[in-house]
mmCIF file of C-alpha atoms in Angstrom:
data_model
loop_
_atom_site.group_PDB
_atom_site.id
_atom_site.type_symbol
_atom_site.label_atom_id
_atom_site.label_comp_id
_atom_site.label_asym_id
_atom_site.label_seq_id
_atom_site.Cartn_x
_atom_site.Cartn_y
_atom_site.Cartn_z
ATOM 1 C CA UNK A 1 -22.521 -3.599 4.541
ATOM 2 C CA UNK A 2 -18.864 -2.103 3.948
ATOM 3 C CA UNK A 3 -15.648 -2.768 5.079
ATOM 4 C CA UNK A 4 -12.958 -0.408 6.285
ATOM 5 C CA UNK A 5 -9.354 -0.494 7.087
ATOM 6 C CA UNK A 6 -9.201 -0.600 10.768
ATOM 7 C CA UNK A 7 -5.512 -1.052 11.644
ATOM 8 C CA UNK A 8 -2.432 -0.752 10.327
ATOM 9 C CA UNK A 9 0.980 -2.610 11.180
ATOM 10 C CA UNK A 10 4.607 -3.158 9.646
ATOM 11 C CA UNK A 11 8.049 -5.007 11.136
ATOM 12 C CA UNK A 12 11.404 -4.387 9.445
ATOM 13 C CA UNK A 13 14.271 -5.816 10.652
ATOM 14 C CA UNK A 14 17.496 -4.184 12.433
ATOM 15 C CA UNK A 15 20.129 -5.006 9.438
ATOM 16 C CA UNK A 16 20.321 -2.716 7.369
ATOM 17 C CA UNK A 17 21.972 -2.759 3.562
ATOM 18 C CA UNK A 18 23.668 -0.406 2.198
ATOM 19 C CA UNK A 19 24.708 0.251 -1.382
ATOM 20 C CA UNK A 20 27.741 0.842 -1.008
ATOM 21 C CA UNK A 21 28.210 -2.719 0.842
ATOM 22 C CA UNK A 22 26.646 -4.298 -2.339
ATOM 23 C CA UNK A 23 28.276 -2.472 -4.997
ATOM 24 C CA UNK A 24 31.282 -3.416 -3.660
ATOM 25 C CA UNK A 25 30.447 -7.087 -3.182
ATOM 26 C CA UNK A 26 28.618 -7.218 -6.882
ATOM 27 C CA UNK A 27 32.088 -4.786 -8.275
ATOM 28 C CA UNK A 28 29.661 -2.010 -9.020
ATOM 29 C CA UNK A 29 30.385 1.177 -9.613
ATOM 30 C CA UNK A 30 29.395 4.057 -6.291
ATOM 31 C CA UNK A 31 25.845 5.426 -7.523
ATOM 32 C CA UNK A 32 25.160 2.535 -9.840
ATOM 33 C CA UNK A 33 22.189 1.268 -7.437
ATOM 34 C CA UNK A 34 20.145 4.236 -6.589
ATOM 35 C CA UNK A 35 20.584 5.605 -10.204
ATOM 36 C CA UNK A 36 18.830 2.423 -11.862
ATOM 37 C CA UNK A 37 16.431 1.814 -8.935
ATOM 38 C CA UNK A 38 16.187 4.313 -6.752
ATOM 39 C CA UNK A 39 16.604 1.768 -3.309
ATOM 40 C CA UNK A 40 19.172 3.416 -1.342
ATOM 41 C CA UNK A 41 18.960 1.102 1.955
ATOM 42 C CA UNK A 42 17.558 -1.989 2.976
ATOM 43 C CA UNK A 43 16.436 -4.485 5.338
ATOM 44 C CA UNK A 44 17.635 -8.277 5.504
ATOM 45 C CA UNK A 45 16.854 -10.287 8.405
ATOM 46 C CA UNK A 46 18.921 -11.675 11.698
ATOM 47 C CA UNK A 47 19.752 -15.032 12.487
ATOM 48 C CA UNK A 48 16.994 -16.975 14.045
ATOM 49 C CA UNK A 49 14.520 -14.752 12.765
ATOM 50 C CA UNK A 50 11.789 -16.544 10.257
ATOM 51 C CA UNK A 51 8.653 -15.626 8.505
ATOM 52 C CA UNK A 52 6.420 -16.625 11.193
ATOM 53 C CA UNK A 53 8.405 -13.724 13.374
ATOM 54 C CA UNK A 54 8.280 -11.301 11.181
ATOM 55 C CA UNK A 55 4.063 -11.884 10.705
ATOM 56 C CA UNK A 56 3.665 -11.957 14.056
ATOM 57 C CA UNK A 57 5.173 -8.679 14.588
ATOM 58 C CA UNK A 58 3.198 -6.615 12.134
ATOM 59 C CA UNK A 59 0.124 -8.657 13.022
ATOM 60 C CA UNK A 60 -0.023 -7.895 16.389
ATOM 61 C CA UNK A 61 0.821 -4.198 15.483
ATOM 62 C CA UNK A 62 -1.898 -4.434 13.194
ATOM 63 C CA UNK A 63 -4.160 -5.849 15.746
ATOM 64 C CA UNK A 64 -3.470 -3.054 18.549
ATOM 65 C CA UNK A 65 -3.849 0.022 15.487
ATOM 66 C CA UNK A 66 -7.270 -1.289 15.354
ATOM 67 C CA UNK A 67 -7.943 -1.862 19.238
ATOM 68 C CA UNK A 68 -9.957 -5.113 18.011
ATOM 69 C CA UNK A 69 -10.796 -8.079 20.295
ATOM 70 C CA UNK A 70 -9.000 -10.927 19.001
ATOM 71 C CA UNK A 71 -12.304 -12.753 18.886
ATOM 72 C CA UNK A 72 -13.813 -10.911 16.113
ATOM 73 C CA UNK A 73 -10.891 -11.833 14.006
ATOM 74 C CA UNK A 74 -12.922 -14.565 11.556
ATOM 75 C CA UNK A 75 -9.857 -14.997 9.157
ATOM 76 C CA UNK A 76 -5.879 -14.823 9.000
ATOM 77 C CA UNK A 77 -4.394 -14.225 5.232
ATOM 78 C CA UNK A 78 -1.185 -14.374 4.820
ATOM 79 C CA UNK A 79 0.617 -13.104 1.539
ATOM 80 C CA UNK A 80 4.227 -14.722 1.383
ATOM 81 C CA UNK A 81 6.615 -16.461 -1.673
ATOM 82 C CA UNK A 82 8.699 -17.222 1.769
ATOM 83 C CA UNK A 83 7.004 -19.618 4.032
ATOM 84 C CA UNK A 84 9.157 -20.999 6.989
ATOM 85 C CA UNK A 85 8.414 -24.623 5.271
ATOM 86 C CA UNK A 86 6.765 -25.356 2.067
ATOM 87 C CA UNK A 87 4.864 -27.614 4.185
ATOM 88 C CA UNK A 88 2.982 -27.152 6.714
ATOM 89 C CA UNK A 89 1.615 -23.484 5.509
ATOM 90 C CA UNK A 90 2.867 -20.579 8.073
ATOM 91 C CA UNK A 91 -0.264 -19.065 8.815
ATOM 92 C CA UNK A 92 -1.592 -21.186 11.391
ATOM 93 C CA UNK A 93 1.925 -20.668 13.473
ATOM 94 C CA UNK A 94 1.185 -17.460 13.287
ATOM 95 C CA UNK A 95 -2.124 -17.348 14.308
ATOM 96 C CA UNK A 96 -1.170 -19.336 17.279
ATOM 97 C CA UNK A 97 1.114 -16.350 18.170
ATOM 98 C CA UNK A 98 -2.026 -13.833 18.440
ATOM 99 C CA UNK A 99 -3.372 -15.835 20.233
ATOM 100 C CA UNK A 100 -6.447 -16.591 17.415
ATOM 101 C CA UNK A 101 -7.760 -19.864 16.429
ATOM 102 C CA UNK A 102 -9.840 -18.964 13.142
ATOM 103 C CA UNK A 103 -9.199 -19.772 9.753
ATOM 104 C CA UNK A 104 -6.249 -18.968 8.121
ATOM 105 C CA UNK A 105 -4.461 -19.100 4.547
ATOM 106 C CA UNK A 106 -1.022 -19.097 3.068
ATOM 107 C CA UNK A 107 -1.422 -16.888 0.088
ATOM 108 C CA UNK A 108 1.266 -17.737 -2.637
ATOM 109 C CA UNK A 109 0.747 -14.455 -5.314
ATOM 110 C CA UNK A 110 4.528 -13.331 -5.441
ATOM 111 C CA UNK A 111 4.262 -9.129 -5.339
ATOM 112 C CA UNK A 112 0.549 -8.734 -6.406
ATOM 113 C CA UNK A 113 -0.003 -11.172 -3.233
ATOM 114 C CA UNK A 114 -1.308 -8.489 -0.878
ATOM 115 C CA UNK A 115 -3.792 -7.627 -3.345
ATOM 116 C CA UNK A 116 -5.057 -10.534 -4.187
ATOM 117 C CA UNK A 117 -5.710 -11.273 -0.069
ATOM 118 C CA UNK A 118 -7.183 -8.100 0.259
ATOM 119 C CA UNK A 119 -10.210 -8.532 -2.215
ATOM 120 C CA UNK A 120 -10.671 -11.904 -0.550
ATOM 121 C CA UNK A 121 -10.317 -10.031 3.045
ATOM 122 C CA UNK A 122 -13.279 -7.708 1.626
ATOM 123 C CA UNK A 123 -15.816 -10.317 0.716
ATOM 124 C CA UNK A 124 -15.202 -12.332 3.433
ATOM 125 C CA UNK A 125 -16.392 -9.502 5.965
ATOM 126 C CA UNK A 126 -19.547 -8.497 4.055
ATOM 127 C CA UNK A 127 -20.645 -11.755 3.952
ATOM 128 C CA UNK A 128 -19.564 -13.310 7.531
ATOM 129 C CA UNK A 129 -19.502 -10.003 9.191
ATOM 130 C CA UNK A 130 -16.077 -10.733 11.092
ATOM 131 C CA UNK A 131 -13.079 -9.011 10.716
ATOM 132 C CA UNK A 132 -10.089 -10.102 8.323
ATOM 133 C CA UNK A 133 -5.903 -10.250 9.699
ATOM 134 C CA UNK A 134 -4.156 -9.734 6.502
ATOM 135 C CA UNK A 135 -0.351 -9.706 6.420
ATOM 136 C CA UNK A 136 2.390 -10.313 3.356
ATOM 137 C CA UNK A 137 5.937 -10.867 4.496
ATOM 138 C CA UNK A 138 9.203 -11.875 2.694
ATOM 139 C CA UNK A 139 12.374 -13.047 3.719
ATOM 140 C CA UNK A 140 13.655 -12.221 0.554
ATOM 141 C CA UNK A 141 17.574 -12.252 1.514
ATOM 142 C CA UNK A 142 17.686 -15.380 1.907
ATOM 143 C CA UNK A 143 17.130 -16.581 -1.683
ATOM 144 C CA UNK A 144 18.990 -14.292 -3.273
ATOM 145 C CA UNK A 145 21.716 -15.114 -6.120
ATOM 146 C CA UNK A 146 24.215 -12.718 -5.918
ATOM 147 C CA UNK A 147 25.460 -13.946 -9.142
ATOM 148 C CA UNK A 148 22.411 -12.391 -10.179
ATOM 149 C CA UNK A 149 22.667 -8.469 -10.128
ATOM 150 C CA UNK A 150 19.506 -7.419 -11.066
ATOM 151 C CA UNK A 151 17.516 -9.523 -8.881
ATOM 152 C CA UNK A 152 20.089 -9.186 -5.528
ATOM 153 C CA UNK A 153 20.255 -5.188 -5.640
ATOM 154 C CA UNK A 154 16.553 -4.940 -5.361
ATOM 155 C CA UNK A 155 14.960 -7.366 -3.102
ATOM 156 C CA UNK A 156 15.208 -7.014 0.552
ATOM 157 C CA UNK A 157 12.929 -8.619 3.535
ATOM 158 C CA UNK A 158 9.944 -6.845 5.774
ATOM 159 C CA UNK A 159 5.976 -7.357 6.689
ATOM 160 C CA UNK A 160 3.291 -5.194 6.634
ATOM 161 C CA UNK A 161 -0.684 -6.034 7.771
ATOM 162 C CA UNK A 162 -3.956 -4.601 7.756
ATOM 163 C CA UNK A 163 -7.260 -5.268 10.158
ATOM 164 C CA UNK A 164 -10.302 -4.995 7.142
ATOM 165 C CA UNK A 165 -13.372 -4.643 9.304
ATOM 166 C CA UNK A 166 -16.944 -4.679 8.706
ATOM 167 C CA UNK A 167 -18.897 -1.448 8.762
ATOM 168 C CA UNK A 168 -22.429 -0.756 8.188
ATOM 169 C CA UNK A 169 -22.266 2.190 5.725
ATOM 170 C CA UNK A 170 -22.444 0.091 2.195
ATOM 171 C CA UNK A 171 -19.960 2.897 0.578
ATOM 172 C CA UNK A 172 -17.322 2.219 2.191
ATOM 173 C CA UNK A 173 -14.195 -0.770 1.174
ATOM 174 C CA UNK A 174 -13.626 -1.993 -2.366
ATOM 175 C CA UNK A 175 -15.201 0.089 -4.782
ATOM 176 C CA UNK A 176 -13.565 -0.564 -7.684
ATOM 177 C CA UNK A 177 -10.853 -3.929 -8.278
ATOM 178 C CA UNK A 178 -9.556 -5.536 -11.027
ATOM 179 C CA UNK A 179 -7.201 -9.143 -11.362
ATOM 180 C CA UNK A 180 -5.295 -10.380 -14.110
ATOM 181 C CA UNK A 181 -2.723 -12.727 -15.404
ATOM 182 C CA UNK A 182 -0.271 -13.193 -17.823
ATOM 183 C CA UNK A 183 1.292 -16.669 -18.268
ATOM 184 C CA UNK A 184 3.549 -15.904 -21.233
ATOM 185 C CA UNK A 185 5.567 -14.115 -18.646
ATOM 186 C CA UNK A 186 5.561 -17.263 -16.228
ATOM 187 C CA UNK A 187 9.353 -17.858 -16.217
ATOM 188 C CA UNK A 188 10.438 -14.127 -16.580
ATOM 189 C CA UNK A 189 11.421 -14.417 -12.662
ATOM 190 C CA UNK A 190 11.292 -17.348 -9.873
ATOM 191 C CA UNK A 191 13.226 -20.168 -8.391
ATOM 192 C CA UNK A 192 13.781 -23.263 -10.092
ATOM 193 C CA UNK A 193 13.903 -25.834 -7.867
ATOM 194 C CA UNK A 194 11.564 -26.659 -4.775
ATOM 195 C CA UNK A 195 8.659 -27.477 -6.181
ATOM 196 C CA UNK A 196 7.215 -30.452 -7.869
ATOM 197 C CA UNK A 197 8.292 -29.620 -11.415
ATOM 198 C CA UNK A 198 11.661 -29.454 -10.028
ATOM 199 C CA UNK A 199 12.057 -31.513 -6.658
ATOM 200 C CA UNK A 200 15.251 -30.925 -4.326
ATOM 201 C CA UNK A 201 17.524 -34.045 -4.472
ATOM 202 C CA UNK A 202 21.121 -34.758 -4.527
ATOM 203 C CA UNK A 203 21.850 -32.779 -7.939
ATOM 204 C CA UNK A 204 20.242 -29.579 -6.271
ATOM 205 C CA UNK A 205 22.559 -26.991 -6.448
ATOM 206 C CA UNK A 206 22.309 -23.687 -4.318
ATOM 207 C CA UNK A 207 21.344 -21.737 -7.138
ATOM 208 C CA UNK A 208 18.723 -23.518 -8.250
ATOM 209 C CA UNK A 209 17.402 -22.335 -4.838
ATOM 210 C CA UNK A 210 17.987 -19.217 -5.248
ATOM 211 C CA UNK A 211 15.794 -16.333 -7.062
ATOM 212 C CA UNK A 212 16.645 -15.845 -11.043
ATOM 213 C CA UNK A 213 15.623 -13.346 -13.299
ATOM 214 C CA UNK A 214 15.545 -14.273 -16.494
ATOM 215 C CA UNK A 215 13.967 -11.391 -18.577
ATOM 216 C CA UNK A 216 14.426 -8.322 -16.369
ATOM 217 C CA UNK A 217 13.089 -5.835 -19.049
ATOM 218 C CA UNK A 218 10.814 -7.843 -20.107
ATOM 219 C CA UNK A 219 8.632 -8.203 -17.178
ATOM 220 C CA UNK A 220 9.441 -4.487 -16.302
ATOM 221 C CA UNK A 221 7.067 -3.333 -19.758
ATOM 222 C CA UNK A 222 4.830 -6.006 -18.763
ATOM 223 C CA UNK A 223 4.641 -5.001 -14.874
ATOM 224 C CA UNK A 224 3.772 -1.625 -15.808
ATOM 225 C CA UNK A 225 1.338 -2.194 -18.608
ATOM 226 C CA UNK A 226 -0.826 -4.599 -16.009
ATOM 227 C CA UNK A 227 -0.182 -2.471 -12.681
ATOM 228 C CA UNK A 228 -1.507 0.595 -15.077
ATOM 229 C CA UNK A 229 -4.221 -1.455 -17.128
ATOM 230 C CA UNK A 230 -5.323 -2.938 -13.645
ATOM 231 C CA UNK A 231 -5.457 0.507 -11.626
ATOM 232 C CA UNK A 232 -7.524 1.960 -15.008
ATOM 233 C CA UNK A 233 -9.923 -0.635 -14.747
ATOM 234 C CA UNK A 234 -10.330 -0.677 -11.226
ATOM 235 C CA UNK A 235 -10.985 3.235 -11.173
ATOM 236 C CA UNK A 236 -13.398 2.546 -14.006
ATOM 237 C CA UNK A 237 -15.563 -0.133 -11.898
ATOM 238 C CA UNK A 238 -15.496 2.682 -8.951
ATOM 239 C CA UNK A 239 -16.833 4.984 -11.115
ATOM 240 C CA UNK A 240 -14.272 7.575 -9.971
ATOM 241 C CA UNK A 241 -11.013 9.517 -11.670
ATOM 242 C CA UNK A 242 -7.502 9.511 -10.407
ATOM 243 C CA UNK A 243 -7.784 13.177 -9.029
ATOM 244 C CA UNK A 244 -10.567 11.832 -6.306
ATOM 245 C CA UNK A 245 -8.186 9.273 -5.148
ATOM 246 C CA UNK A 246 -6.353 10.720 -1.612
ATOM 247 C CA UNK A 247 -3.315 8.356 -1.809
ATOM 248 C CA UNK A 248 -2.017 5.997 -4.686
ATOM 249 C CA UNK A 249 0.114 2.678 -3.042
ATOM 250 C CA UNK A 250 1.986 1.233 -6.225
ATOM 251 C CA UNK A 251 3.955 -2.000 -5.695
ATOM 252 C CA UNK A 252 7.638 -0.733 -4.525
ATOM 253 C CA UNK A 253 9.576 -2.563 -7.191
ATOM 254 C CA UNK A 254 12.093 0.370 -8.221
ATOM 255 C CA UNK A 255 11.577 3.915 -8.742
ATOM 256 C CA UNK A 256 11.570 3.859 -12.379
ATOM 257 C CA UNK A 257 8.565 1.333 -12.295
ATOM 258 C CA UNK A 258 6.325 3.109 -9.804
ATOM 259 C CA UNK A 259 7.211 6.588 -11.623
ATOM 260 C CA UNK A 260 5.635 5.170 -15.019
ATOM 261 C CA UNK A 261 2.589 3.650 -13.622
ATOM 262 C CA UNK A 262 2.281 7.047 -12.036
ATOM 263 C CA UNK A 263 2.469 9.362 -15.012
ATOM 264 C CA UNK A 264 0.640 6.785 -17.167
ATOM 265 C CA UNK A 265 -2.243 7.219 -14.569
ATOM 266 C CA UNK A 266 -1.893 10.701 -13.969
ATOM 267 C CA UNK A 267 -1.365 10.665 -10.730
ATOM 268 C CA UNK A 268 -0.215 13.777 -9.292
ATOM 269 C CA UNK A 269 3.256 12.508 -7.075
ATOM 270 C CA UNK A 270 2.253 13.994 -3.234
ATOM 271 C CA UNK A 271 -0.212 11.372 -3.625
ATOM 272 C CA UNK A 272 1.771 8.708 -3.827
ATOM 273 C CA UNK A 273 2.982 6.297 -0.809
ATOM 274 C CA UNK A 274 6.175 4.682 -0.937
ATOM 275 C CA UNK A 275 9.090 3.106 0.984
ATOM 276 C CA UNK A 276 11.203 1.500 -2.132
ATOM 277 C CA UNK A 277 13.966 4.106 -0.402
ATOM 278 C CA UNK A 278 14.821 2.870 2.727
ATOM 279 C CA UNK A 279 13.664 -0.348 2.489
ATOM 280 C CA UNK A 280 13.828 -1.981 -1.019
ATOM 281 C CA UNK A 281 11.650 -4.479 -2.684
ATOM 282 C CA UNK A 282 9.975 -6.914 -0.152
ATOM 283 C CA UNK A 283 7.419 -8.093 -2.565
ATOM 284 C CA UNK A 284 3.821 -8.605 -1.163
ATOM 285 C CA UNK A 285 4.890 -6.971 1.818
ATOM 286 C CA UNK A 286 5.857 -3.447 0.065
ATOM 287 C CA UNK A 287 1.814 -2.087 -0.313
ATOM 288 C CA UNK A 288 1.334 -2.697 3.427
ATOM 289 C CA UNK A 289 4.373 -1.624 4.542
ATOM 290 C CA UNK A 290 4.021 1.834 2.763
ATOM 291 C CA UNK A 291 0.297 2.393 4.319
ATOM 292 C CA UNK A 292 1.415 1.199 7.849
ATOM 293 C CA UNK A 293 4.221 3.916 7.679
ATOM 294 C CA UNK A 294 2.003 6.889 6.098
ATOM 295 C CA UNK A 295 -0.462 5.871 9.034
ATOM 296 C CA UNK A 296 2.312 6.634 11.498
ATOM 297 C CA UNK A 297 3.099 10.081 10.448
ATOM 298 C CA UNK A 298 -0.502 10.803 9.430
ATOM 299 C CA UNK A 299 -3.340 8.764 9.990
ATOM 300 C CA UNK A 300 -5.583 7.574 7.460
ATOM 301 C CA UNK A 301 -8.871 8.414 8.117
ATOM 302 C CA UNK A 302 -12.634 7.836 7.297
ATOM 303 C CA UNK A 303 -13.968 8.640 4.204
ATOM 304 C CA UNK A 304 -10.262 8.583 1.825
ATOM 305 C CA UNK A 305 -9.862 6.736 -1.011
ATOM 306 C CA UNK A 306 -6.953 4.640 -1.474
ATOM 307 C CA UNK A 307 -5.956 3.121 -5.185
ATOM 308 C CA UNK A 308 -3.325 0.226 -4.856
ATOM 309 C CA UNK A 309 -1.759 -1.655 -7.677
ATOM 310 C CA UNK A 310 0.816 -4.517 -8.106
ATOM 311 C CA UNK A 311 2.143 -7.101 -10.565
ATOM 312 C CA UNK A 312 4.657 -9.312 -10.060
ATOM 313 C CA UNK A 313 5.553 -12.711 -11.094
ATOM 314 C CA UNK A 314 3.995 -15.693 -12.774
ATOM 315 C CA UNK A 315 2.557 -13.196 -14.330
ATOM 316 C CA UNK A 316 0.103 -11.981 -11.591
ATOM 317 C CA UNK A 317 -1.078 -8.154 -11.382
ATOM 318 C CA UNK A 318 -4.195 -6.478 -9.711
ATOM 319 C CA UNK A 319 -5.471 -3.063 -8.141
ATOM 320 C CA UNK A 320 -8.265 -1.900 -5.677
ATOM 321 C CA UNK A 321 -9.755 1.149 -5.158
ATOM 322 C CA UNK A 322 -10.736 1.055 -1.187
ATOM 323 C CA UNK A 323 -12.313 3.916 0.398
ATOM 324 C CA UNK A 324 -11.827 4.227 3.983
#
């Protein structure tokens, strides 16, 4: 048994971001944000809008690419560092929304999330036979520190989702994958309080709740090295060379990142799917998002090969090489 990607869905919301609104909040100079990362626009959600909303949307997009009944949907993943609470998890919400009642799990793998949910999506169809709802999402905006320059030019909010679905042809899903970590890199990026190593309470400040990038270069080398080293690896276990791969879905984290992974790889640039652009950094949601919109202007089909590859904090990283 194989698995295939079945459906395809994505929800951005209606604000958009300009750079020329943030360089003048952040007193930067016109150019300064598309020269260093290449974003020119972004997305940051509306009032009342939460997590759940934004999961819900690209689910159910998701659900209706693949024309699936919602019965043969065994599993819901969902890839966030944004839940609507830290307790209770947001996946069963948003379940409840598409009207499923099967299992479902908040994924916590900061950018390499989507990843990470799609390996699990993979085994869990060969061996239960039922299809797998996977969707990362971020609301990103609303823990940023715009104290904090590098961190509050990049990130921005979205959600993207896949439908992986069993097939009977054995050559077909994960072929090659690859997942790593790299704890000396643990504090390079994050938010310092809300958990239990750091508990809200009455000296909680706002920016302790907000996203805070310590070493910015630093886990740029490091994000690189592993998004490269994992995508080698995973091509490696597939038995296959970049030029057989159809499309190439780096994590969106800036330009300058997903250009070195790129020509570290060999990968020759038409491949590549992106949307770092128009919509920024939205974390686990940036891999999905990027297929969902190359499946709108020209459909994935059977038989291509897909290579995707993201690190991100804690240190997390991974790749897959999926063929269709």
């Amino acid at each position: 048994m194989g698995t295939t990607l079945s459906g395809f869905g994505h929800y951005v919301p209606d604000m958009v971001v300009t750079n020329a609104e943030l360089e003048t909040r952040l007193g930067l100079s016109a150019g300064w944000i598309e020269r260093r990362t290449g974003v020119i626009a972004r997305r940051y959600a509306g009032d009342g809008e939460t997590l759940c909303h934004f999961a819900v949307k690209a689910g159910r997009m998701a659900l209706q690419s693949a024309g699936i009944d919602p019965a043969e949907i065994g599993l819901v993943l969902l890839a966030t560092s944004t839940p609507d609470h830290l307790l209770p998890p947001t996946s069963p919400l948003v379940a409840h929304h598409l009207g499923l009642a099967c299992g479902t799990l908040d994924m916590a793998g900061a950018c390499s999330g989507f990843v990470y949910a799609l390996a699990l999506a993979d085994s869990f169809c060969r061996t239960q036979n039922k299809s797998v709802l996977v969707i990362a999402a971020n609301i990103l905006s609303r823990r940023l520190n715009f104290e904090d320059r590098a961190s509050a030019v990049l990130f921005a909010d979205a959600a993207g989702a896949v439908v992986v679905t069993p097939v009977d042809e054995p050559h077909r899903g994960v072929l090659g994958l690859d997942l790593v970590s790299d704890g000396s890199a643990y504090d390079f990026i994050g938010i310092p309080a809300g958990g239990s190593a750091a508990p809200f309470g009455e000296g909680t400040t706002i920016t302790d709740t907000r996203m805070a990038m310590r070493d910015g270069k630093g886990l740029f080398i490091k994000a690189v090295a592993a998004m490269a080293g994992c995508a080698q690896t995973a091509l490696s276990r597939a038995n296959l060379q970049i030029n057989a791969v159809d499309y190439v879905a780096a994590h969106q984290a800036n330009t300058r990142m997903v250009e070195l992974v790129a020509a570290t790889l060999g990968v020759d640039p038409c491949k590549l799917v992106g949307s770092i652009s128009a919509y920024g950094n939205s974390s686990a949601a940036t891999i999905p998002l990027s297929l969902s919109m190359k499946h709108q202007q020209r459909q994935l089909t059977s038989g291509e090969t897909v290579l995707m590859t993201a690190a991100g904090a804690g240190l997390s990283a991974g790749a897959i090489v999926m063929r269709l």
